[in-house]
Amino acid sequence: MDLLLGAVVLGVLLGCFYAAVSVGLSVSFGLLDVPHVAHPAFLVLASYGVYQLNESYDIDPLLAGLAITPLFFLFGLLAYRVYYETFEKRGSDAAVRGIAFFFGIAFIIEVLIILHFGVDQRSVSATYIGKSWRFGEFRIPIRQLVAFAVALGLTVLLAVYLSKTFMGRAIRAVAQDEEALRLMGANPVRIKQFAFGIATAVLGIAGALLIIVAPVEPTLDRAYIGRTFCVVVMAGLGSISGTLIAAIILGVAESIVLTMFGASWAPAISFAMLLGVLAVRPQGLLGR
Amino acid sequence: MKRRTFLGGAMAVAVVGQGSRALAQQPPIKIGMSMPQTGGLAGGGKASLLGIEIWRDDINAKGGLLGRKVELVVYDDKSSASETPAIYAKLVDVDKVDLLFAPYATVPTAPIMPFVKQRGLLLMGNFSFQVNSKVGHDMWFNNAPWGPADSWAASFLDIAQKAGGKNMALLTADQEFAQNLALTAREVAKKRNLPVVFDQSYPPNTVEFASIIRALKAAKPDIVYVASYPPDSAGILRAVNEIGIGDDVKIFGGGMVGLQFAAVMSNLGSLLNGVVNYNTWLPEPSMYFDGTKEFFEKYTKRAIEAKVDPLGYYLAPFGYAMGQMIDAAVGATKSLDQKGIAKYLRENEHKTIVGPIAFSADGERKETATLQAQFRGVKDKDIEQFRSSGKQVILFPDKLKTGNLISPFEAARK
């Protein structure tokens, strides 16, 4: 019983971390319909930015993540503009071909990281990494708690921003009916560009959490491409609160399987759950 | 000077000149290989390649092999098993290389074994594990110090049982190298009537190990044998530090890849203390042979520029040793005949910078030289500390031993 309870607690923490690394994709892919397969590569790039600041100036990884957020916002604006001008503008099938564009970006990011940092693993140091809180026999890694708290905050903040602010509502509107928004005099492309910037800026913090939770290496994006898309699709495209719920379900399922049933089954169970959700609710858990 | 003498001298100079020109015009000897330069194995692949390049430069400075320069033809296999068959077919059929070196690691090497056997080609193996056990190619020679298949697990379990270990937990990555290692560990444990109380394989890309370590701890093992790859090794040790492993554990480690690489060692720092893990070369007094010191002087300078492992203990000197063995065999047979080279390699003991190497019929080392070493007194964030002896005390093999095990594991970590 203790083992099961522990697995659930660790799974919730892991799930919140998965939510943090997926929530940007929920905006870019879920709301904006951009086939952003470079999302995990952006995430790893952010981790390396955090690593550089931590290594060179001894800045706390979370603060470093916050510091690179504006840069990532600008990077997002630029990436979307290039994607829009070269692919999206030319119609829907051109958008599908845009997948190649984002694959290309992911590959370039990977090569640039290798050229600059080499291929070795990198990690950061902070007082909360490598220690745990003890509750009797049960111990919780503090880095997981930090990731949990920040991820939860980040997801709630983004959900509030998208539902309560003028720009957030505009982003939701552009996702629902771009043409109607254009008729009302707004510029949907600008709104989408801004939203993509937000989705990328969020990765500054998510990248910090990634390198806090585990060391990173240039090709780590491949490990996250399945997980992040799985969370976003299971959540229901564009649903931020759904992303949090789906990520927690995934995290708990993984943790229980790893603890109780045999580690080899973890990926199979996750994807079986995704298929199960899609079979019962094709629109995802909280999709419309 | 008499006219005849002058003419004779002039002719001699001309003949020598022609000869040396002919020698200079001879095409280089091409050694082909794929090497992981991107992907999960790239850290090791790049360091290994640098070791081979240092040998190439040294041999070329001495005039090459058979008076011909040595040229390396290298492709990036991206750490992927699916890439290597095509690369090696190209090396043989298009690039027409004279000799083949295998890529670093088991996973990219395994799929090329049937090809080299079918073509009757010599393959110098590069740190793969048991890739020839089913293929049975008689022109395969592994540079790794593993030795007989079961010796790796046997040496670890010998130390563990002497320390009072009565049962074992196995935690292994779900990939070929780790599974091969786990297989031999299970076989050795069975022969010794050592119960396996926990036996789990975790899938690649596992992010968080806290749950697995909690389950392992609940099984209350005495011996914990881990066979992991670099990204996982760090995750496992972090989780062990945070979750704890239990006071019953006498010894922890065995087959963790990554704990030999400078970046990982530096990242983990004091978390390494107490872990007993395999290794290949360490800066302990018993590990220096002819040329070892000179090699590391060159490696240390070039590693910074090449952005590879600044220590380079694990693979780089063995890459150099591959070249030394080819040099010896080609020199002795005075040809590039692969069968002749293979016969020479099989029948002789070879002096290298990592010690004497002799092969058994399966192309693996006759005698294991795989080290089992315990991390001691490691501090955080200091790569330079690993250059001095005493940080990784060698417990096995006896002839290279530099200390005794500190047990139990929790005590050794302090």
XYZ file of C-alpha atoms in Angstrom:
702
model
C 0.000 0.000 0.000
C 2.876 2.308 0.890
C 4.452 1.574 -2.474
C 1.235 2.378 -4.334
C 0.699 5.611 -2.415
C 4.299 6.622 -3.062
C 3.921 5.823 -6.750
C 0.816 8.018 -6.967
C 2.513 10.949 -5.204
C 5.652 10.702 -7.374
C 3.428 10.269 -10.433
C 1.520 13.493 -9.716
C 4.829 15.348 -9.383
C 6.112 13.825 -12.607
C 2.814 14.591 -14.343
C 2.992 18.278 -13.441
C 6.466 18.370 -14.899
C 5.116 16.773 -18.101
C 2.414 19.474 -18.143
C 5.055 22.212 -17.977
C 6.987 20.804 -20.939
C 3.766 20.250 -22.945
C 1.755 23.387 -22.243
C 3.570 25.470 -24.900
C 2.713 22.823 -27.470
C -0.888 22.948 -26.344
C -0.919 26.592 -27.495
C 1.143 26.245 -30.690
C -0.272 22.934 -31.936
C -3.541 22.737 -30.025
C -4.778 26.304 -30.451
C -2.873 27.614 -33.461
C -2.797 24.391 -35.457
C 0.916 24.779 -36.199
C 2.625 21.373 -36.653
C 5.342 22.340 -34.216
C 7.473 19.192 -34.110
C 10.455 21.339 -33.096
C 8.787 22.073 -29.729
C 10.990 19.580 -27.790
C 14.092 20.906 -29.590
C 13.187 24.461 -28.452
C 12.778 22.996 -24.967
C 16.254 21.430 -24.994
C 17.721 24.670 -26.376
C 16.180 26.518 -23.415
C 17.783 24.000 -21.049
C 21.180 24.720 -22.564
C 20.553 28.453 -22.143
C 19.801 27.833 -18.477
C 22.898 25.640 -18.203
C 25.081 28.393 -19.695
C 23.815 31.027 -17.231
C 24.111 28.636 -14.286
C 27.616 27.546 -15.275
C 29.007 30.971 -16.163
C 27.308 33.205 -13.594
C 26.083 30.726 -10.989
C 22.502 31.926 -11.464
C 19.764 29.740 -10.009
C 18.286 27.602 -12.822
C 14.769 28.935 -12.311
C 15.935 32.538 -12.425
C 18.013 31.686 -15.481
C 14.870 30.224 -17.079
C 13.025 33.442 -16.329
C 15.896 35.492 -17.753
C 15.848 33.744 -21.129
C 12.063 33.956 -21.449
C 12.074 37.284 -23.361
C 14.679 35.936 -25.779
C 12.559 32.887 -26.389
C 9.523 35.107 -26.936
C 11.413 36.918 -29.711
C 12.656 33.618 -31.093
C 9.051 32.390 -31.216
C 7.906 35.547 -33.057
C 10.633 35.060 -35.650
C 10.051 31.316 -36.092
C 6.326 31.792 -36.638
C 6.840 34.658 -39.105
C 9.199 32.541 -41.218
C 6.804 29.580 -41.032
C 3.836 31.783 -41.974
C 5.556 33.477 -44.926
C 6.977 30.280 -46.367
C 4.232 27.722 -45.631
C 1.005 28.747 -43.897
C 0.268 31.623 -46.257
C 0.119 29.171 -49.155
C -2.820 27.144 -47.918
C -3.643 24.175 -45.769
C -1.560 21.543 -47.557
C 1.383 23.935 -47.352
C 0.892 23.914 -43.582
C 1.272 20.135 -43.601
C 4.506 20.552 -45.511
C 5.501 22.917 -42.729
C 6.232 19.820 -40.665
C 9.413 19.527 -42.726
C 10.230 23.126 -41.820
C 9.996 22.404 -38.094
C 11.910 19.154 -38.453
C 14.597 21.212 -40.171
C 14.655 23.726 -37.316
C 14.889 20.894 -34.774
C 17.827 19.410 -36.661
C 19.601 22.781 -36.915
C 19.108 23.382 -33.176
C 20.564 19.958 -32.399
C 23.623 20.579 -34.570
C 24.162 24.067 -33.139
C 24.023 22.691 -29.589
C 26.552 19.982 -30.491
C 28.881 22.525 -32.115
C 28.733 24.885 -29.150
C 28.422 22.579 -26.150
C 29.693 19.251 -27.475
C 27.801 15.993 -27.092
C 28.299 15.367 -23.369
C 25.512 15.536 -20.816
C 25.093 18.828 -18.972
C 23.391 19.551 -15.701
C 22.942 22.466 -13.329
C 23.590 22.886 -9.658
C 21.152 24.317 -7.120
C 20.595 23.772 -3.423
C 17.391 21.815 -4.066
C 18.899 19.310 -6.520
C 19.935 15.921 -5.109
C 18.130 16.343 -1.764
C 14.810 15.039 -0.526
C 12.112 15.746 2.057
C 11.438 12.933 4.443
C 7.998 11.913 5.685
C 8.730 8.909 7.873
C 10.013 6.227 5.529
C 8.789 8.083 2.466
C 11.083 10.535 0.709
C 10.261 13.030 -2.028
C 13.013 14.539 -4.205
C 12.959 18.316 -3.675
C 13.728 18.971 -7.353
C 10.465 17.161 -8.150
C 8.567 19.357 -5.709
C 10.102 22.468 -7.252
C 9.194 21.243 -10.722
C 5.671 20.450 -9.469
C 5.110 23.890 -7.936
C 6.543 25.840 -10.862
C 4.770 23.691 -13.438
C 1.455 24.090 -11.642
C 1.956 27.859 -11.403
C 2.942 28.118 -15.037
C -0.051 26.126 -16.266
C -2.547 28.023 -14.120
C -1.023 31.357 -15.174
C -1.282 30.470 -18.838
C -4.850 29.212 -18.445
C -5.837 32.454 -16.678
C -4.035 34.552 -19.297
C -5.834 32.828 -22.162
C -9.261 33.056 -20.571
C -9.209 36.405 -18.747
C -7.069 38.845 -20.745
C -7.988 40.620 -23.969
C -5.037 39.154 -25.870
C -5.683 35.699 -24.441
C -9.283 35.804 -25.660
C -8.079 37.036 -29.041
C -5.790 34.007 -29.234
C -8.701 31.699 -28.440
C -10.802 33.528 -31.000
C -8.195 33.165 -33.736
C -8.063 29.464 -32.976
C -11.828 29.135 -33.343
C -12.532 31.311 -36.377
C -9.723 33.217 -38.014
C -11.938 34.634 -40.731
C -14.492 36.076 -38.304
C -11.694 37.790 -36.437
C -10.402 39.281 -39.669
C -13.871 40.656 -40.441
C -13.849 42.353 -37.058
C -10.734 44.260 -38.115
C -8.121 42.291 -36.193
C -4.993 40.884 -37.769
C -5.095 37.117 -37.139
C -1.526 36.603 -38.310
C -0.204 39.043 -35.733
C -2.281 37.442 -33.013
C -1.043 33.986 -33.986
C 2.521 35.262 -34.089
C 2.126 36.727 -30.618
C 0.591 33.483 -29.350
C 3.453 31.468 -30.827
C 5.831 33.858 -29.063
C 4.049 33.150 -25.759
C 4.142 29.376 -26.407
C 7.895 29.613 -27.002
C 8.546 31.980 -24.076
C 6.945 29.440 -21.715
C 9.705 27.054 -22.763
C 12.265 29.222 -20.943
C 10.785 28.049 -17.636
C 9.991 24.547 -18.921
C 13.600 24.193 -20.109
C 14.796 25.161 -16.629
C 12.574 22.448 -15.128
C 13.849 19.928 -17.660
C 17.473 20.411 -16.635
C 16.543 20.568 -12.941
C 14.794 17.186 -13.176
C 17.542 15.405 -15.147
C 20.759 16.136 -17.100
C 20.304 17.103 -20.752
C 22.120 16.159 -23.944
C 21.660 17.517 -27.482
C 19.362 14.752 -28.736
C 17.073 14.675 -25.707
C 14.267 16.244 -27.748
C 13.615 12.836 -29.307
C 12.679 11.457 -25.899
C 10.063 14.162 -25.404
C 8.435 14.375 -28.808
C 6.162 11.396 -28.118
C 5.320 12.397 -24.560
C 4.480 16.031 -25.298
C 2.279 15.246 -28.307
C 0.652 12.414 -26.355
C -0.251 14.798 -23.516
C -1.581 17.517 -25.828
C -3.691 15.135 -27.918
C -4.997 13.261 -24.870
C -5.873 16.589 -23.236
C -7.947 17.783 -26.154
C -6.317 20.200 -28.572
C -5.864 23.632 -27.060
C -7.121 22.801 -23.587
C -4.645 24.094 -21.008
C -6.436 22.600 -18.006
C -6.821 19.377 -20.007
C -3.061 19.392 -20.549
C -2.517 19.467 -16.811
C -5.001 16.633 -16.205
C -3.692 14.488 -19.077
C -0.094 15.011 -17.967
C -0.924 14.012 -14.383
C -2.743 10.897 -15.628
C 0.293 10.019 -17.760
C 2.716 10.680 -14.903
C 0.720 8.604 -12.395
C 0.269 5.751 -14.874
C 4.002 5.715 -15.647
C 4.936 5.859 -11.988
C 2.547 3.065 -10.934
C 3.703 0.833 -13.774
C 7.374 1.536 -13.008
C 6.838 0.727 -9.332
C 4.307 -2.088 -9.348
C 4.134 -3.886 -12.678
C 7.523 -3.826 -14.372
C 9.314 -0.906 -15.924
C 9.278 -2.249 -19.493
C 5.532 -1.731 -19.711
C 5.589 2.014 -18.953
C 5.662 3.374 -22.546
C 3.123 0.813 -23.742
C 0.696 1.693 -20.947
C 1.003 5.432 -21.679
C 0.210 5.022 -25.328
C -2.503 2.473 -24.648
C -4.128 5.118 -22.462
C -3.866 7.653 -25.278
C -5.518 5.229 -27.690
C -8.183 4.421 -25.094
C -9.016 8.089 -24.544
C -9.161 8.748 -28.282
C -11.423 5.725 -28.797
C -13.911 6.903 -26.163
C -13.510 10.659 -26.638
C -11.872 11.421 -30.004
C -11.741 15.107 -29.069
C -9.583 14.323 -26.024
C -10.354 14.628 -22.320
C -11.409 18.289 -22.264
C -11.618 18.972 -25.987
C -14.734 20.391 -27.510
C 86.269 12.260 -58.573
C 86.561 9.722 -61.316
C 83.951 9.929 -64.025
C 82.794 6.326 -63.363
C 82.333 7.013 -59.661
C 80.427 10.184 -60.385
C 78.136 8.443 -62.869
C 77.571 5.569 -60.482
C 76.720 7.979 -57.674
C 74.417 9.981 -59.895
C 72.620 6.823 -61.011
C 72.291 5.631 -57.432
C 70.781 8.966 -56.385
C 68.425 8.826 -59.347
C 67.316 5.279 -58.507
C 66.810 6.139 -54.836
C 64.986 9.275 -55.891
C 62.716 7.288 -58.179
C 62.159 4.804 -55.413
C 61.218 7.375 -52.806
C 59.053 9.178 -55.332
C 57.339 5.883 -56.049
C 56.909 5.365 -52.286
C 55.533 8.853 -51.846
C 53.163 8.279 -54.740
C 51.776 5.076 -53.256
C 48.160 5.542 -52.234
C 47.450 5.759 -48.523
C 46.230 2.765 -46.552
C 42.585 3.488 -45.870
C 41.009 2.384 -42.608
C 37.239 2.717 -42.663
C 34.785 2.986 -39.807
C 31.544 4.514 -38.697
C 31.573 6.303 -35.383
C 28.746 7.771 -33.312
C 29.324 11.518 -33.519
C 25.737 12.501 -32.832
C 23.094 10.748 -30.732
C 23.333 9.080 -27.361
C 26.692 7.371 -27.959
C 28.419 10.408 -29.431
C 30.326 11.318 -26.253
C 32.124 7.981 -26.318
C 32.368 7.833 -30.097
C 34.149 11.160 -30.374
C 36.658 10.304 -27.648
C 37.328 6.926 -29.245
C 37.875 8.535 -32.636
C 40.308 11.034 -31.141
C 42.344 8.128 -29.729
C 42.449 6.516 -33.192
C 43.387 9.855 -34.799
C 46.277 10.291 -32.376
C 47.530 6.842 -33.427
C 47.134 7.785 -37.108
C 49.184 10.934 -36.600
C 51.850 9.049 -34.641
C 52.149 6.269 -37.219
C 52.238 8.744 -40.111
C 54.970 10.708 -38.337
C 56.961 7.455 -38.253
C 56.466 6.883 -41.996
C 53.104 5.076 -42.021
C 52.289 1.385 -42.472
C 54.391 -0.470 -45.074
C 55.775 2.945 -46.019
C 52.285 4.230 -46.893
C 50.410 6.955 -45.070
C 47.360 5.941 -43.061
C 44.077 7.660 -43.871
C 40.883 7.277 -41.857
C 37.539 7.195 -43.673
C 34.926 7.970 -41.025
C 31.121 8.346 -41.197
C 28.708 9.366 -38.462
C 26.328 6.489 -37.678
C 24.234 8.769 -35.404
C 24.408 6.100 -32.652
C 21.887 4.119 -34.662
C 21.998 0.429 -35.461
C 19.998 1.046 -38.630
C 22.730 3.251 -40.125
C 25.766 0.968 -39.858
C 25.019 -1.813 -42.414
C 24.811 0.702 -45.270
C 27.883 2.598 -44.061
C 30.040 -0.535 -43.933
C 28.809 -1.693 -47.340
C 29.832 1.710 -48.719
C 33.208 1.601 -46.977
C 33.965 -1.766 -48.583
C 32.374 -1.423 -52.018
C 32.642 2.287 -52.798
C 35.461 3.677 -50.657
C 37.446 0.437 -51.071
C 39.071 0.711 -47.673
C 41.936 -1.640 -46.805
C 40.913 -2.370 -43.219
C 37.832 -1.936 -41.027
C 37.451 -0.687 -37.474
C 34.069 -1.195 -35.783
C 32.025 1.720 -34.434
C 31.997 2.345 -30.696
C 29.445 0.280 -28.783
C 27.376 -2.855 -29.034
C 24.232 -1.442 -30.593
C 25.779 -0.036 -33.818
C 28.219 -2.966 -34.157
C 25.794 -5.896 -33.873
C 24.111 -5.446 -37.293
C 27.381 -5.372 -39.271
C 28.654 -8.706 -37.930
C 26.862 -10.921 -40.506
C 28.145 -8.655 -43.320
C 31.821 -8.806 -42.321
C 31.596 -12.546 -41.781
C 29.971 -13.111 -45.168
C 32.657 -11.029 -46.905
C 35.483 -12.606 -44.903
C 36.699 -9.258 -43.590
C 38.832 -8.519 -40.560
C 37.008 -6.314 -38.048
C 38.715 -4.652 -35.124
C 35.936 -4.403 -32.529
C 35.507 -1.265 -30.492
C 33.954 -1.803 -27.065
C 30.981 -3.898 -28.017
C 29.819 -6.715 -25.803
C 29.139 -10.261 -27.015
C 28.306 -9.265 -30.607
C 30.293 -12.232 -31.925
C 28.833 -14.846 -29.584
C 26.186 -16.025 -32.056
C 27.870 -14.977 -35.318
C 31.171 -16.743 -34.608
C 33.321 -14.710 -37.001
C 36.952 -15.833 -36.828
C 38.366 -12.467 -37.991
C 36.891 -10.390 -35.160
C 39.104 -8.866 -32.447
C 37.581 -6.712 -29.711
C 39.804 -4.028 -28.190
C 37.684 -3.934 -25.005
C 39.084 -5.569 -21.871
C 35.930 -7.597 -21.113
C 37.355 -11.108 -21.529
C 35.142 -14.214 -21.099
C 31.430 -13.323 -21.175
C 30.668 -14.125 -17.562
C 33.787 -12.548 -16.042
C 32.222 -9.090 -15.818
C 29.354 -10.211 -13.598
C 31.500 -12.845 -11.854
C 34.125 -10.321 -10.710
C 31.452 -7.989 -9.302
C 29.630 -10.819 -7.547
C 32.916 -12.189 -6.148
C 33.530 -8.869 -4.410
C 29.869 -8.671 -3.348
C 29.730 -12.163 -1.855
C 33.005 -11.652 -0.002
C 31.344 -8.578 1.552
C 28.439 -10.778 2.754
C 25.935 -10.349 -0.077
C 23.325 -13.146 -0.033
C 20.833 -12.006 -2.689
C 20.801 -9.709 -5.672
C 18.704 -7.025 -7.365
C 19.090 -6.431 -11.105
C 18.181 -3.132 -12.700
C 18.883 -2.941 -16.417
C 18.247 -0.714 -19.409
C 16.068 -2.253 -22.091
C 18.710 -2.394 -24.815
C 21.176 -4.919 -26.170
C 24.306 -4.124 -24.171
C 22.584 -3.962 -20.796
C 20.468 -7.016 -21.530
C 23.562 -9.047 -22.492
C 25.156 -7.994 -19.236
C 22.037 -8.871 -17.246
C 21.851 -12.267 -18.935
C 25.363 -13.185 -17.780
C 24.639 -11.786 -14.304
C 21.548 -14.020 -14.011
C 23.543 -17.053 -15.182
C 26.361 -16.425 -12.698
C 23.842 -15.852 -9.881
C 22.064 -19.112 -10.767
C 25.336 -21.077 -10.682
C 26.080 -19.646 -7.254
C 22.544 -20.160 -5.890
C 22.254 -16.440 -5.340
C 18.541 -15.505 -5.316
C 17.518 -12.596 -7.561
C 14.961 -10.689 -5.470
C 14.341 -7.843 -7.949
C 14.764 -8.015 -11.709
C 13.519 -5.065 -13.742
C 14.337 -3.661 -17.170
C 13.400 -0.054 -17.700
C 12.611 1.314 -21.164
C 14.880 3.796 -22.946
C 13.848 7.423 -22.349
C 12.751 6.784 -18.771
C 12.761 10.258 -17.255
C 12.432 9.656 -13.557
C 13.876 6.767 -11.556
C 12.484 7.570 -8.100
C 9.590 5.117 -8.531
C 11.867 2.271 -9.681
C 14.343 2.864 -6.863
C 11.501 2.799 -4.319
C 10.398 -0.574 -5.675
C 13.983 -1.862 -5.645
C 14.522 -0.685 -2.079
C 11.335 -2.478 -1.001
C 12.844 -5.791 -2.182
C 15.644 -5.353 0.426
C 18.533 -6.646 -1.684
C 22.138 -7.121 -0.428
C 23.703 -6.669 -3.857
C 22.455 -4.179 -6.442
C 23.721 -4.815 -9.961
C 22.887 -2.048 -12.418
C 23.424 -2.143 -16.183
C 22.539 1.301 -17.505
C 23.403 3.748 -20.294
C 24.743 7.291 -19.663
C 21.525 9.325 -19.423
C 20.020 6.722 -17.079
C 23.076 6.235 -14.883
C 22.864 9.839 -13.707
C 19.104 9.565 -13.096
C 19.509 6.343 -11.112
C 22.240 7.737 -8.867
C 20.277 10.909 -8.207
C 17.219 8.873 -7.253
C 19.333 6.632 -5.006
C 20.621 9.701 -3.215
C 17.154 11.152 -2.781
C 15.105 8.029 -2.065
C 17.800 5.963 -0.322
C 18.607 2.361 -1.101
C 18.451 0.700 2.320
C 21.030 -0.340 4.871
C 21.113 -3.953 3.637
C 22.940 -3.076 0.421
C 26.565 -4.209 0.609
C 27.556 -3.124 -2.884
C 25.953 -1.035 -5.649
C 26.922 -0.635 -9.308
C 28.590 -3.060 -11.697
C 27.647 -2.111 -15.250
C 26.782 1.563 -15.308
C 27.943 3.178 -18.556
C 28.539 6.907 -18.195
C 30.310 6.877 -14.856
C 33.539 6.731 -16.883
C 32.875 10.006 -18.741
C 34.211 13.284 -17.378
C 31.006 15.291 -17.906
C 28.852 12.735 -16.090
C 31.404 12.261 -13.304
C 31.662 15.999 -12.837
C 27.859 16.390 -12.836
C 27.364 13.681 -10.254
C 30.332 14.595 -8.048
C 29.929 13.274 -4.507
C 26.904 11.164 -5.523
C 29.442 8.752 -6.989
C 31.026 7.925 -3.652
C 30.726 4.288 -2.670
C 29.600 3.066 -6.096
C 31.572 0.062 -7.363
C 31.556 0.132 -11.120
C 33.382 -1.347 -14.080
C 36.030 0.647 -15.829
C 38.745 0.163 -18.413
C 41.605 2.504 -17.608
C 42.183 4.601 -14.490
C 45.059 6.809 -13.372
C 46.146 4.323 -10.705
C 49.844 3.366 -10.427
C 49.230 -0.166 -11.750
C 47.741 1.087 -15.038
C 50.760 2.716 -16.712
C 52.480 0.846 -19.582
C 54.883 1.924 -22.343
C 53.446 5.007 -24.016
C 50.424 5.483 -21.717
C 51.665 8.729 -20.195
C 52.722 10.169 -23.576
C 49.332 9.272 -25.045
C 47.409 11.113 -22.361
C 49.655 14.169 -22.710
C 48.668 14.360 -26.388
C 45.022 13.505 -25.701
C 44.607 16.152 -23.000
C 45.830 18.874 -25.363
C 43.671 17.799 -28.293
C 40.510 17.003 -26.310
C 39.852 20.647 -25.441
C 40.040 21.666 -29.091
C 37.904 18.708 -30.208
C 35.346 19.345 -27.407
C 35.454 15.735 -26.269
C 35.777 14.083 -22.877
C 38.676 15.955 -21.209
C 39.776 12.830 -19.308
C 39.305 10.259 -22.057
C 40.166 7.262 -19.863
C 37.395 4.962 -20.917
C 37.794 4.636 -24.685
C 40.505 6.806 -26.154
C 43.594 4.740 -25.174
C 41.860 1.594 -26.447
C 41.275 3.313 -29.809
C 45.015 3.963 -29.893
C 45.656 0.325 -28.927
C 43.585 -0.880 -31.926
C 45.988 1.002 -34.146
C 49.004 -0.389 -32.294
C 47.778 -3.950 -32.864
C 47.219 -3.312 -36.579
C 50.674 -1.723 -36.777
C 52.242 -4.806 -35.158
C 50.318 -7.276 -37.327
C 50.887 -5.458 -40.630
C 54.560 -4.988 -39.720
C 55.019 -8.682 -38.877
C 53.157 -10.026 -41.916
C 54.488 -7.251 -44.180
C 51.175 -7.186 -46.012
C 47.560 -6.094 -45.842
C 46.318 -9.644 -46.286
C 43.423 -9.745 -43.827
C 43.658 -13.472 -43.173
C 47.374 -13.129 -42.390
C 46.739 -10.167 -40.088
C 43.957 -12.084 -38.314
C 46.223 -15.121 -37.852
C 48.956 -12.937 -36.359
C 46.511 -11.169 -34.021
C 45.095 -14.486 -32.832
C 48.423 -16.186 -32.216
C 50.427 -13.467 -30.490
C 50.309 -11.275 -27.417
C 50.395 -7.571 -28.256
C 52.018 -4.786 -26.288
C 49.812 -1.709 -26.134
C 49.450 1.430 -24.061
C 46.644 -0.296 -22.129
C 48.744 -3.336 -21.339
C 49.332 -6.698 -23.026
C 46.449 -8.015 -25.101
C 45.923 -11.639 -26.159
C 42.799 -12.957 -27.884
C 40.903 -16.207 -27.496
C 39.206 -17.995 -30.394
C 36.057 -15.854 -30.227
C 38.075 -12.651 -30.675
C 37.518 -11.458 -27.120
C 40.317 -11.020 -24.573
C 41.727 -14.300 -23.303
C 41.783 -12.950 -19.789
C 39.540 -10.223 -18.407
C 41.143 -6.865 -17.690
C 37.835 -5.165 -16.864
C 38.358 -3.178 -13.708
C 35.930 -3.041 -10.808
C 36.676 0.186 -8.965
C 35.083 2.002 -6.048
C 34.612 5.785 -6.054
C 36.077 7.373 -2.926
C 36.320 10.924 -1.576
C 34.866 12.527 -4.695
C 33.952 16.196 -4.333
C 31.366 18.123 -6.337
C 32.199 20.023 -9.536
C 35.863 19.182 -9.944
C 37.000 17.300 -13.029
C 40.678 17.678 -12.188
C 40.349 15.502 -9.049
C 39.851 12.458 -11.296
C 43.332 12.854 -12.760
C 44.911 11.787 -9.469
C 44.974 8.267 -8.074
C 42.784 7.249 -5.130
C 39.473 8.567 -6.424
C 38.633 5.246 -8.065
C 40.290 2.464 -6.141
C 40.742 -0.726 -8.189
C 39.276 -3.801 -6.449
C 39.663 -6.223 -9.374
C 41.620 -7.791 -11.119
C 44.086 -8.792 -8.443
C 47.196 -7.940 -10.457
C 45.975 -4.364 -10.926
C 44.318 -4.011 -7.504
C 44.993 -0.827 -5.513
C 42.676 -1.253 -2.504
C 39.870 -3.160 -0.758
C 36.096 -2.677 -0.807
C 34.474 -0.382 1.735
C 31.079 -1.854 2.605
C 28.112 -1.494 3.195
C 27.188 0.950 0.458
C 25.670 3.580 2.774
C 28.880 3.622 4.852
C 31.033 3.906 1.731
C 29.113 6.959 0.611
C 30.154 9.044 3.615
